[in-house]
């Protein structure tokens, strides 16, 4: 069966499997292939040698925070005088701003290194204080004009020779430390000291989990499982996660907690946690983050609850969701949009309508490029930016009606009813007797899973429901006992308790699932994580002759 999965991914010879097995960071591409890397290393080494203060300027999401942590910890380890800065989502917004650069200059910073921002900060870079050197490390798409900076390290530059442009910003920060260790501080700087944070930022930023990103995340997961830094250890503790730590833990539990700081208050809390030097320092910070994450969950749930009522009133054929309210918190608009996409599978635009300028977040579905969509409506927008699947935008209240109409028209022209069904790629058919721990181990050779490296989905046909029950504190989840002609299996589906009344004992269904393996009483036990189910497709009757 594993061979069937590999064949479906185009792996038919051992040589084609080797890149999946080679996840050693020592074999990663040369960091000096990144444009301006040598220039940046020389500027940093010169600043450290001269005793000049360096400011590391991050961003308020998990990628920006972990990139900031990575650089600050690495530079301090070789004696640099480093201060850190992360803009406030609510008062400053995304990216470099002149007020912050002036403040950093007044605090003695003569070199600023950005993380996860700066590629398109043309005005801020040009207007920075006289004598301030500026290095940009980033991974966002390049705009029409390159900023006036001393060095721009971004694998998406057209002139960049680096063979992989999918690094997250924390990955770029890690590569800068690798280059610094080789060029200026051999044996004195450990680039891997923050790999647990780099893995967290990489997964949380939803970059493709293939090529070098797989190696980064695998190395980071080992660090998280065996010897996490104090901040990450405290975060694992409040999230009640024990080893082995998985990419799913990062995506759905740790990443949201790091993001909660910037969404609810100030991302500096997350930065302080991940920079903590001891558990005594980290534990109370992790608890504060845990509390903020709970507030974030409540706020997101409330938006989704209100929005769901409005969505259900829409025409079933509506190609896009566009809505807002003046009391919907800015910090969780993107999360709410993601939840609505998950439930209704439509491109979704959610706005806070409190001021004259309405700020919104957008999330998309496969095949619908948000930036292309927003480009089409650019004359109606005050500002916008983002990627294919996620974007931010602002619009004057007086133009919102026109924008809504424009987005609906654009989406209707490019989507049809078939696009509203979430595609699921099934990679192998299986009988329950085939679902063994050894198969799970083989599948894990392809991990970590995420964008660009989907988790294999298996299909079992005509299985019988033995028992269906709900579980969880609020009985939101579904647990099934199933059997086919060869064996029995337990299956779970999160947030699917509503299906239980439709699954009486004896009903036959087809199920699509990912394979899980957990240890119970010293034994490995297989469980199915259901992704979809349907009534069994009955074979056509054949008349006897």
Short mmCIF file of C-alpha atoms in Angstrom, two decimals:
data_model
loop_
_atom_site.label_atom_id
_atom_site.label_comp_id
_atom_site.label_asym_id
_atom_site.label_seq_id
_atom_site.Cartn_x
_atom_site.Cartn_y
_atom_site.Cartn_z
CA UNK A 1 0.00 0.00 0.00
CA UNK A 2 2.86 2.39 0.74
CA UNK A 3 4.15 1.66 -2.76
CA UNK A 4 0.73 2.69 -4.09
CA UNK A 5 1.00 6.00 -2.23
CA UNK A 6 4.50 6.59 -3.60
CA UNK A 7 3.43 5.80 -7.16
CA UNK A 8 0.60 8.31 -6.83
CA UNK A 9 3.22 10.94 -6.02
CA UNK A 10 5.36 10.04 -8.99
CA UNK A 11 7.92 8.08 -6.96
CA UNK A 12 8.56 4.91 -8.96
CA UNK A 13 12.33 4.48 -8.44
CA UNK A 14 14.49 4.52 -5.31
CA UNK A 15 16.39 7.56 -6.57
CA UNK A 16 13.12 9.48 -6.54
CA UNK A 17 12.53 8.51 -2.91
CA UNK A 18 15.98 9.68 -1.77
CA UNK A 19 15.01 13.39 -1.54
CA UNK A 20 12.21 12.42 0.88
CA UNK A 21 14.69 10.54 3.06
CA UNK A 22 17.46 13.15 2.96
CA UNK A 23 16.47 15.61 5.67
CA UNK A 24 19.95 16.46 6.95
CA UNK A 25 20.39 20.23 7.31
CA UNK A 26 24.13 19.84 6.69
CA UNK A 27 23.23 19.06 3.08
CA UNK A 28 21.08 22.18 2.68
CA UNK A 29 22.02 24.72 -0.02
CA UNK A 30 24.86 27.16 0.61
CA UNK A 31 23.44 30.24 2.42
CA UNK A 32 25.73 32.50 0.39
CA UNK A 33 23.64 31.69 -2.69
CA UNK A 34 21.09 34.08 -1.16
CA UNK A 35 21.60 37.49 -2.72
CA UNK A 36 23.31 40.05 -0.44
CA UNK A 37 24.14 37.43 2.20
CA UNK A 38 27.87 38.18 2.21
CA UNK A 39 27.20 41.92 2.43
CA UNK A 40 24.83 41.40 5.37
CA UNK A 41 27.32 39.18 7.22
CA UNK A 42 30.08 41.77 6.85
CA UNK A 43 27.83 44.58 8.08
CA UNK A 44 26.77 42.56 11.14
CA UNK A 45 30.33 41.48 11.96
CA UNK A 46 31.49 45.09 11.63
CA UNK A 47 28.72 46.31 13.96
CA UNK A 48 29.53 43.67 16.59
CA UNK A 49 33.28 44.37 16.40
CA UNK A 50 32.63 48.11 16.79
CA UNK A 51 30.29 47.64 19.75
CA UNK A 52 27.40 49.22 17.84
CA UNK A 53 23.85 48.46 18.96
CA UNK A 54 21.79 46.26 16.62
CA UNK A 55 17.99 46.33 16.51
CA UNK A 56 16.13 43.24 15.30
CA UNK A 57 12.75 44.36 13.95
CA UNK A 58 10.18 41.56 13.67
CA UNK A 59 6.51 41.14 12.90
CA UNK A 60 3.56 40.27 15.11
CA UNK A 61 2.74 36.83 13.73
CA UNK A 62 4.40 33.54 14.65
CA UNK A 63 6.81 33.65 11.72
CA UNK A 64 7.96 37.19 12.50
CA UNK A 65 8.26 36.50 16.23
CA UNK A 66 10.26 33.29 15.80
CA UNK A 67 12.53 34.93 13.21
CA UNK A 68 13.17 37.77 15.66
CA UNK A 69 13.93 35.27 18.45
CA UNK A 70 16.29 33.31 16.22
CA UNK A 71 18.36 36.32 15.17
CA UNK A 72 18.41 38.03 18.57
CA UNK A 73 19.50 34.86 20.40
CA UNK A 74 22.13 34.05 17.80
CA UNK A 75 23.64 37.55 17.72
CA UNK A 76 23.71 37.88 21.52
CA UNK A 77 25.57 34.55 21.74
CA UNK A 78 28.56 36.17 19.98
CA UNK A 79 28.53 39.33 22.07
CA UNK A 80 26.26 41.62 20.06
CA UNK A 81 24.39 44.45 21.80
CA UNK A 82 20.88 43.61 20.57
CA UNK A 83 17.49 45.19 21.19
CA UNK A 84 14.26 43.82 19.74
CA UNK A 85 11.19 45.51 18.34
CA UNK A 86 7.84 44.21 17.11
CA UNK A 87 5.19 46.68 15.90
CA UNK A 88 1.75 46.64 17.46
CA UNK A 89 -0.93 45.25 15.13
CA UNK A 90 -3.54 47.77 16.28
CA UNK A 91 -1.57 51.02 16.52
CA UNK A 92 1.16 50.53 13.90
CA UNK A 93 0.07 47.81 11.52
CA UNK A 94 2.31 45.58 9.45
CA UNK A 95 5.86 46.34 8.39
CA UNK A 96 8.50 48.99 8.87
CA UNK A 97 7.39 52.44 9.96
CA UNK A 98 9.42 55.61 10.30
CA UNK A 99 8.31 56.38 13.83
CA UNK A 100 9.69 53.05 15.02
CA UNK A 101 12.96 53.52 13.14
CA UNK A 102 13.40 56.97 14.66
CA UNK A 103 12.71 55.52 18.11
CA UNK A 104 15.27 52.76 17.60
CA UNK A 105 17.81 55.32 16.42
CA UNK A 106 17.21 57.40 19.57
CA UNK A 107 17.90 54.24 21.61
CA UNK A 108 21.30 53.88 19.99
CA UNK A 109 20.60 51.39 17.19
CA UNK A 110 22.89 52.00 14.22
CA UNK A 111 22.05 48.77 12.40
CA UNK A 112 18.49 47.47 11.98
CA UNK A 113 17.78 43.94 10.74
CA UNK A 114 14.18 43.24 9.77
CA UNK A 115 12.47 39.85 9.99
CA UNK A 116 9.39 38.99 7.92
CA UNK A 117 8.95 42.55 6.65
CA UNK A 118 10.70 45.32 4.76
CA UNK A 119 10.72 43.99 1.19
CA UNK A 120 8.13 46.55 0.11
CA UNK A 121 8.78 49.26 2.74
CA UNK A 122 10.16 51.68 0.16
CA UNK A 123 9.19 54.93 1.91
CA UNK A 124 10.28 53.85 5.38
CA UNK A 125 13.65 52.63 4.10
CA UNK A 126 14.29 55.85 2.18
CA UNK A 127 13.29 58.06 5.13
CA UNK A 128 15.22 56.27 7.88
CA UNK A 129 17.54 58.31 10.12
CA UNK A 130 20.87 59.38 8.62
CA UNK A 131 23.63 56.91 9.40
CA UNK A 132 21.31 53.97 10.11
CA UNK A 133 22.27 50.83 8.20
CA UNK A 134 19.36 48.58 7.22
CA UNK A 135 19.34 44.86 6.39
CA UNK A 136 16.04 43.32 5.29
CA UNK A 137 15.43 39.58 5.77
CA UNK A 138 12.08 38.56 4.38
CA UNK A 139 10.20 36.07 2.20
CA UNK A 140 7.31 38.11 0.81
CA UNK A 141 6.74 38.74 -2.87
CA UNK A 142 8.77 41.59 -4.37
CA UNK A 143 6.97 44.75 -5.41
CA UNK A 144 7.74 46.93 -8.40
CA UNK A 145 10.46 48.90 -6.56
CA UNK A 146 13.34 47.60 -4.48
CA UNK A 147 13.75 49.46 -1.17
CA UNK A 148 16.92 51.49 -0.61
CA UNK A 149 18.59 49.17 1.89
CA UNK A 150 22.14 48.03 2.53
CA UNK A 151 21.26 44.36 2.03
CA UNK A 152 18.06 42.55 1.01
CA UNK A 153 18.00 38.82 1.78
CA UNK A 154 14.87 37.39 0.22
CA UNK A 155 14.83 34.17 -1.83
CA UNK A 156 11.98 35.56 -3.92
CA UNK A 157 14.21 38.22 -5.49
CA UNK A 158 14.48 37.71 -9.21
CA UNK A 159 18.28 38.00 -9.05
CA UNK A 160 18.62 35.50 -6.18
CA UNK A 161 20.43 32.25 -7.06
CA UNK A 162 19.16 30.30 -4.06
CA UNK A 163 17.51 27.09 -5.33
CA UNK A 164 14.53 27.12 -2.92
CA UNK A 165 12.28 30.16 -2.55
CA UNK A 166 9.81 28.61 -0.09
CA UNK A 167 11.59 29.45 3.17
CA UNK A 168 9.58 31.19 5.87
CA UNK A 169 11.06 34.37 7.36
CA UNK A 170 12.35 32.37 10.35
CA UNK A 171 14.03 30.05 7.86
CA UNK A 172 15.76 33.02 6.22
CA UNK A 173 16.87 34.20 9.70
CA UNK A 174 18.29 30.73 10.37
CA UNK A 175 20.22 30.80 7.08
CA UNK A 176 21.69 34.19 8.05
CA UNK A 177 23.04 32.65 11.26
CA UNK A 178 24.48 29.70 9.31
CA UNK A 179 26.27 32.14 7.03
CA UNK A 180 27.51 34.26 9.96
CA UNK A 181 28.91 31.19 11.69
CA UNK A 182 30.86 30.22 8.59
CA UNK A 183 32.09 33.69 7.64
CA UNK A 184 32.69 35.53 10.90
CA UNK A 185 32.18 33.35 14.00
CA UNK A 186 33.33 29.77 13.29
CA UNK A 187 32.66 27.55 16.28
CA UNK A 188 31.28 30.42 18.35
CA UNK A 189 27.72 30.62 17.04
CA UNK A 190 25.22 27.76 17.08
CA UNK A 191 22.64 28.38 14.32
CA UNK A 192 20.59 25.42 15.57
CA UNK A 193 20.03 26.84 19.04
CA UNK A 194 16.57 28.10 18.05
CA UNK A 195 15.53 25.39 15.62
CA UNK A 196 12.52 24.56 17.80
CA UNK A 197 11.25 28.12 17.26
CA UNK A 198 12.16 28.02 13.55
CA UNK A 199 10.10 24.85 13.07
CA UNK A 200 7.20 26.47 14.90
CA UNK A 201 7.30 29.58 12.72
CA UNK A 202 7.70 27.58 9.52
CA UNK A 203 4.64 25.43 10.16
CA UNK A 204 2.56 28.32 11.53
CA UNK A 205 3.23 30.43 8.43
CA UNK A 206 1.83 27.68 6.17
CA UNK A 207 4.77 27.63 3.76
CA UNK A 208 5.29 24.53 1.61
CA UNK A 209 6.60 21.64 3.69
CA UNK A 210 8.96 20.21 1.13
CA UNK A 211 12.64 20.56 0.25
CA UNK A 212 14.63 22.43 2.92
CA UNK A 213 11.54 23.25 4.97
CA UNK A 214 11.02 19.54 5.66
CA UNK A 215 14.57 19.30 7.01
CA UNK A 216 14.10 22.40 9.18
CA UNK A 217 10.82 21.16 10.63
CA UNK A 218 12.06 17.62 11.25
CA UNK A 219 15.13 18.97 13.08
CA UNK A 220 12.97 21.37 15.06
CA UNK A 221 10.52 18.65 16.04
CA UNK A 222 13.40 16.54 17.38
CA UNK A 223 14.54 19.52 19.44
CA UNK A 224 11.02 20.13 20.73
CA UNK A 225 10.65 16.46 21.67
CA UNK A 226 14.06 16.01 23.29
CA UNK A 227 15.50 19.34 24.48
CA UNK A 228 13.28 22.38 23.87
CA UNK A 229 14.34 25.87 24.88
CA UNK A 230 12.69 27.06 28.12
CA UNK A 231 10.04 29.14 26.34
CA UNK A 232 9.01 26.32 24.02
CA UNK A 233 9.03 23.87 26.94
CA UNK A 234 6.68 26.13 28.90
CA UNK A 235 4.44 26.47 25.86
CA UNK A 236 4.29 22.69 25.43
CA UNK A 237 3.37 22.36 29.10
CA UNK A 238 0.42 24.77 29.04
CA UNK A 239 -0.81 23.14 25.83
CA UNK A 240 -0.54 19.71 27.53
CA UNK A 241 1.63 18.31 24.73
CA UNK A 242 4.10 15.52 25.40
CA UNK A 243 6.72 13.98 23.12
CA UNK A 244 6.80 13.09 20.33
CA UNK A 245 5.85 16.57 19.12
CA UNK A 246 4.34 16.63 15.62
CA UNK A 247 3.78 19.21 12.92
CA UNK A 248 0.06 19.04 13.77
CA UNK A 249 0.87 20.18 17.31
CA UNK A 250 2.68 23.19 15.86
CA UNK A 251 -0.06 24.04 13.38
CA UNK A 252 -3.10 23.68 15.60
CA UNK A 253 -1.88 24.20 19.18
CA UNK A 254 1.45 26.02 19.53
CA UNK A 255 1.18 28.32 16.51
CA UNK A 256 -2.22 29.73 17.53
CA UNK A 257 -0.92 30.41 21.03
CA UNK A 258 2.05 32.39 19.72
CA UNK A 259 -0.22 34.30 17.35
CA UNK A 260 -2.68 35.04 20.16
CA UNK A 261 -0.34 37.63 21.71
CA UNK A 262 -0.32 39.83 18.61
CA UNK A 263 -3.99 39.26 17.93
CA UNK A 264 -5.25 40.10 21.41
CA UNK A 265 -2.73 42.57 22.82
CA UNK A 266 0.97 42.79 21.94
CA UNK A 267 3.27 40.23 20.30
CA UNK A 268 6.12 41.26 22.61
CA UNK A 269 4.66 38.80 25.15
CA UNK A 270 5.29 35.90 22.74
CA UNK A 271 8.79 37.23 22.04
CA UNK A 272 9.59 37.46 25.76
CA UNK A 273 8.35 33.91 26.28
CA UNK A 274 10.47 32.40 23.51
CA UNK A 275 13.54 34.41 24.63
CA UNK A 276 13.19 33.31 28.26
CA UNK A 277 16.34 31.87 29.79
CA UNK A 278 14.68 29.58 32.32
CA UNK A 279 11.41 27.79 33.06
CA UNK A 280 10.95 30.02 36.11
CA UNK A 281 10.91 33.02 33.79
CA UNK A 282 8.96 31.28 31.02
CA UNK A 283 6.13 29.56 32.93
CA UNK A 284 4.17 32.69 33.98
CA UNK A 285 4.57 34.16 30.48
CA UNK A 286 3.23 30.93 28.94
CA UNK A 287 0.24 31.05 31.26
CA UNK A 288 -0.51 34.64 30.21
CA UNK A 289 -0.32 33.49 26.60
CA UNK A 290 -2.62 30.58 27.39
CA UNK A 291 -5.16 33.01 28.85
CA UNK A 292 -4.93 35.26 25.79
CA UNK A 293 -5.40 32.26 23.52
CA UNK A 294 -8.59 31.36 25.40
CA UNK A 295 -9.83 34.94 24.86
CA UNK A 296 -8.89 34.63 21.20
CA UNK A 297 -10.90 31.42 20.88
CA UNK A 298 -13.98 33.04 22.45
CA UNK A 299 -13.73 36.12 20.19
CA UNK A 300 -13.29 34.00 17.07
CA UNK A 301 -16.19 31.73 17.97
CA UNK A 302 -18.46 34.73 18.51
CA UNK A 303 -17.66 36.21 15.10
CA UNK A 304 -18.20 32.87 13.41
CA UNK A 305 -21.50 32.36 15.24
CA UNK A 306 -22.82 35.75 14.11
CA UNK A 307 -21.44 35.42 10.60
CA UNK A 308 -22.85 31.91 10.14
CA UNK A 309 -26.37 33.25 10.61
CA UNK A 310 -25.77 35.81 7.86
CA UNK A 311 -24.15 33.26 5.54
CA UNK A 312 -27.10 30.91 5.85
CA UNK A 313 -29.32 33.74 4.62
CA UNK A 314 -27.26 34.06 1.44
CA UNK A 315 -28.23 32.47 -1.84
CA UNK A 316 -26.73 28.95 -1.94
CA UNK A 317 -25.11 29.89 -5.24
CA UNK A 318 -23.27 32.91 -3.75
CA UNK A 319 -19.66 32.58 -4.85
CA UNK A 320 -18.07 34.62 -2.08
CA UNK A 321 -18.69 35.68 1.53
CA UNK A 322 -18.25 39.41 2.23
CA UNK A 323 -19.43 40.80 5.57
CA UNK A 324 -18.43 42.81 8.62
CA UNK A 325 -19.46 44.34 11.93
CA UNK A 326 -18.18 47.22 14.04
CA UNK A 327 -17.64 45.04 17.13
CA UNK A 328 -15.66 42.26 15.45
CA UNK A 329 -12.07 42.48 16.84
CA UNK A 330 -9.38 43.26 14.28
CA UNK A 331 -6.98 40.69 15.66
CA UNK A 332 -9.13 37.65 14.96
CA UNK A 333 -10.72 38.58 11.61
CA UNK A 334 -8.37 36.27 9.72
CA UNK A 335 -9.08 33.36 12.04
CA UNK A 336 -12.82 33.89 11.65
CA UNK A 337 -12.46 34.03 7.88
CA UNK A 338 -10.53 30.75 7.96
CA UNK A 339 -13.24 29.08 10.02
CA UNK A 340 -15.92 30.26 7.58
CA UNK A 341 -13.90 28.95 4.63
CA UNK A 342 -13.56 25.64 6.45
CA UNK A 343 -17.31 25.39 6.97
CA UNK A 344 -18.69 26.87 3.74
CA UNK A 345 -15.73 26.52 1.33
CA UNK A 346 -16.11 29.96 -0.24
CA UNK A 347 -13.54 32.77 -0.54
CA UNK A 348 -14.27 34.90 2.53
CA UNK A 349 -13.72 38.60 3.35
CA UNK A 350 -14.40 39.68 6.94
CA UNK A 351 -14.24 43.34 8.06
CA UNK A 352 -14.19 45.48 11.16
CA UNK A 353 -16.49 48.41 10.28
CA UNK A 354 -15.85 50.64 13.28
CA UNK A 355 -13.99 53.57 11.66
CA UNK A 356 -14.23 55.47 8.40
CA UNK A 357 -11.63 53.09 6.97
CA UNK A 358 -12.79 49.48 7.22
CA UNK A 359 -10.04 46.90 7.76
CA UNK A 360 -10.52 43.34 6.59
CA UNK A 361 -8.93 39.92 6.29
CA UNK A 362 -9.51 37.47 3.49
CA UNK A 363 -9.00 33.72 3.14
CA UNK A 364 -9.42 31.67 0.00
CA UNK A 365 -9.94 28.21 -1.46
CA UNK A 366 -7.74 26.25 -3.84
CA UNK A 367 -7.66 27.77 -7.30
CA UNK A 368 -8.84 31.26 -6.31
CA UNK A 369 -5.90 33.68 -6.01
CA UNK A 370 -6.75 36.46 -3.57
CA UNK A 371 -4.15 38.95 -4.74
CA UNK A 372 -5.35 38.60 -8.34
CA UNK A 373 -8.89 39.17 -7.09
CA UNK A 374 -7.89 42.26 -5.11
CA UNK A 375 -5.90 43.62 -8.04
CA UNK A 376 -9.14 43.55 -10.00
CA UNK A 377 -10.76 45.73 -7.33
CA UNK A 378 -7.67 47.87 -6.64
CA UNK A 379 -9.29 51.23 -7.58
CA UNK A 380 -11.84 50.70 -4.78
CA UNK A 381 -9.29 49.78 -2.12
CA UNK A 382 -7.23 52.01 0.14
CA UNK A 383 -4.55 49.35 0.74
CA UNK A 384 -4.16 45.62 0.23
CA UNK A 385 -1.53 42.89 0.21
CA UNK A 386 -0.98 39.23 0.85
CA UNK A 387 -0.74 35.89 -0.90
CA UNK A 388 -2.87 33.52 -2.92
CA UNK A 389 -4.68 32.12 0.12
CA UNK A 390 -4.55 34.97 2.66
CA UNK A 391 -4.69 38.74 2.36
CA UNK A 392 -5.39 41.94 4.23
CA UNK A 393 -7.22 44.95 2.85
CA UNK A 394 -8.72 48.30 3.81
CA UNK A 395 -11.57 50.18 2.17
CA UNK A 396 -13.29 53.46 2.90
CA UNK A 397 -16.75 52.91 4.36
CA UNK A 398 -18.28 54.92 1.51
CA UNK A 399 -16.90 52.45 -1.06
CA UNK A 400 -17.67 49.18 0.70
CA UNK A 401 -20.88 48.58 -1.26
CA UNK A 402 -19.01 48.92 -4.55
CA UNK A 403 -16.24 46.65 -3.31
CA UNK A 404 -18.67 43.95 -2.21
CA UNK A 405 -20.34 44.03 -5.62
CA UNK A 406 -16.97 43.92 -7.39
CA UNK A 407 -15.76 40.93 -5.34
CA UNK A 408 -19.00 39.05 -5.92
CA UNK A 409 -18.84 39.71 -9.66
CA UNK A 410 -15.20 38.62 -9.90
CA UNK A 411 -15.78 35.43 -7.91
CA UNK A 412 -18.94 34.50 -9.80
CA UNK A 413 -17.08 34.80 -13.09
CA UNK A 414 -14.30 32.45 -11.95
CA UNK A 415 -16.08 29.93 -9.77
CA UNK A 416 -19.02 27.65 -10.34
CA UNK A 417 -21.03 25.40 -8.08
CA UNK A 418 -18.58 22.54 -8.49
CA UNK A 419 -15.84 24.69 -6.99
CA UNK A 420 -17.69 24.79 -3.68
CA UNK A 421 -17.02 21.12 -2.95
CA UNK A 422 -13.77 20.63 -1.06
CA UNK A 423 -11.51 18.31 -3.08
CA UNK A 424 -10.03 15.30 -1.33
CA UNK A 425 -7.22 13.35 -2.97
CA UNK A 426 -7.39 9.65 -2.11
CA UNK A 427 -4.03 7.94 -2.51
CA UNK A 428 -4.82 4.29 -1.75
CA UNK A 429 -7.67 1.91 -1.00
CA UNK A 430 -7.29 -0.24 2.10
CA UNK A 431 -8.85 -3.10 3.97
CA UNK A 432 -8.76 -2.69 7.74
CA UNK A 433 -6.46 -5.71 8.09
CA UNK A 434 -3.82 -3.75 6.14
CA UNK A 435 -3.79 -0.88 8.66
CA UNK A 436 -0.82 -1.80 10.81
CA UNK A 437 1.73 0.24 12.79
CA UNK A 438 4.33 -0.70 10.18
CA UNK A 439 2.27 1.07 7.47
CA UNK A 440 2.01 4.15 9.68
CA UNK A 441 5.79 4.12 10.13
CA UNK A 442 6.30 3.97 6.37
CA UNK A 443 3.89 6.86 5.80
CA UNK A 444 5.76 8.92 8.42
CA UNK A 445 8.83 8.76 6.20
CA UNK A 446 7.06 11.41 4.11
CA UNK A 447 6.31 13.65 7.13
CA UNK A 448 6.04 16.42 8.25
CA UNK A 449 2.79 17.05 6.39
CA UNK A 450 1.30 20.38 5.45
CA UNK A 451 0.97 22.74 2.50
CA UNK A 452 2.84 21.29 -0.48
CA UNK A 453 3.14 17.89 1.20
CA UNK A 454 -0.34 16.58 1.94
CA UNK A 455 -0.94 13.81 4.42
CA UNK A 456 -1.90 10.60 2.56
CA UNK A 457 -5.64 9.91 2.58
CA UNK A 458 -6.85 6.30 2.47
CA UNK A 459 -10.24 4.96 1.37
CA UNK A 460 -12.13 1.97 2.77
CA UNK A 461 -15.38 1.00 1.08
CA UNK A 462 -18.57 -0.57 2.39
CA UNK A 463 -17.55 -0.65 6.04
CA UNK A 464 -20.21 -1.31 8.65
CA UNK A 465 -20.98 1.00 11.56
CA UNK A 466 -20.86 -1.02 14.78
CA UNK A 467 -21.33 1.90 17.15
CA UNK A 468 -21.43 5.70 16.96
CA UNK A 469 -20.99 8.02 19.95
CA UNK A 470 -20.04 11.59 20.71
CA UNK A 471 -17.24 12.67 23.02
CA UNK A 472 -15.44 15.73 24.35
CA UNK A 473 -16.39 18.24 27.02
CA UNK A 474 -19.27 19.60 24.95
CA UNK A 475 -19.86 16.36 22.98
CA UNK A 476 -18.73 18.06 19.74
CA UNK A 477 -16.73 15.15 18.39
CA UNK A 478 -17.65 11.81 16.84
CA UNK A 479 -16.21 8.37 17.58
CA UNK A 480 -17.10 5.34 15.46
CA UNK A 481 -16.45 1.64 15.82
CA UNK A 482 -16.27 0.19 12.28
CA UNK A 483 -15.67 -3.17 10.69
CA UNK A 484 -15.15 -4.53 7.22
CA UNK A 485 -14.72 -8.10 5.99
CA UNK A 486 -11.20 -8.29 7.42
CA UNK A 487 -11.02 -6.48 10.80
CA UNK A 488 -12.45 -3.76 13.04
CA UNK A 489 -11.16 -0.20 13.49
CA UNK A 490 -11.85 2.85 15.64
CA UNK A 491 -12.36 6.19 13.91
CA UNK A 492 -12.73 9.75 15.19
CA UNK A 493 -13.93 12.94 13.51
CA UNK A 494 -13.58 16.30 15.23
CA UNK A 495 -16.53 18.73 15.28
CA UNK A 496 -18.75 16.15 13.53
CA UNK A 497 -21.07 15.11 16.36
CA UNK A 498 -24.06 16.14 14.24
CA UNK A 499 -23.52 13.12 12.02
CA UNK A 500 -24.06 10.62 14.85
CA UNK A 501 -27.89 10.31 14.45
CA UNK A 502 -27.35 9.38 10.80
CA UNK A 503 -24.99 6.51 11.58
CA UNK A 504 -27.07 3.72 13.17
CA UNK A 505 -25.56 0.33 13.82
CA UNK A 506 -25.46 -1.76 10.68
CA UNK A 507 -25.27 1.16 8.24
CA UNK A 508 -22.67 0.71 5.50
CA UNK A 509 -20.50 3.68 4.55
CA UNK A 510 -17.38 4.60 2.58
CA UNK A 511 -14.76 6.43 4.66
CA UNK A 512 -11.74 8.59 3.79
CA UNK A 513 -9.18 9.01 6.55
CA UNK A 514 -5.62 9.65 7.62
CA UNK A 515 -3.86 6.96 9.60
CA UNK A 516 -2.91 7.62 13.22
CA UNK A 517 -0.90 5.49 15.62
CA UNK A 518 -0.90 5.87 19.40
CA UNK A 519 0.66 3.91 22.21
CA UNK A 520 -1.77 2.33 24.69
CA UNK A 521 -0.76 0.00 27.54
CA UNK A 522 2.63 -0.49 25.91
CA UNK A 523 1.19 -1.41 22.51
CA UNK A 524 0.91 0.58 19.28
CA UNK A 525 -2.71 1.02 18.23
CA UNK A 526 -4.02 2.24 14.87
CA UNK A 527 -6.87 4.73 14.69
CA UNK A 528 -8.55 6.42 11.72
CA UNK A 529 -8.85 10.21 11.60
CA UNK A 530 -11.93 10.63 9.42
CA UNK A 531 -11.89 13.36 6.79
CA UNK A 532 -15.08 12.40 4.94
CA UNK A 533 -17.73 9.73 4.74
CA UNK A 534 -20.71 8.88 2.55
CA UNK A 535 -23.29 6.14 2.16
CA UNK A 536 -21.66 3.09 0.62
CA UNK A 537 -21.77 3.07 -3.15
CA UNK A 538 -23.61 -0.15 -3.84
CA UNK A 539 -22.44 -2.23 -6.79
CA UNK A 540 -24.90 -2.62 -9.66
CA UNK A 541 -27.10 -5.75 -9.55
CA UNK A 542 -26.17 -8.47 -12.02
CA UNK A 543 -28.91 -10.88 -13.15
CA UNK A 544 -28.06 -14.56 -12.85
CA UNK A 545 -28.17 -16.50 -16.09
#
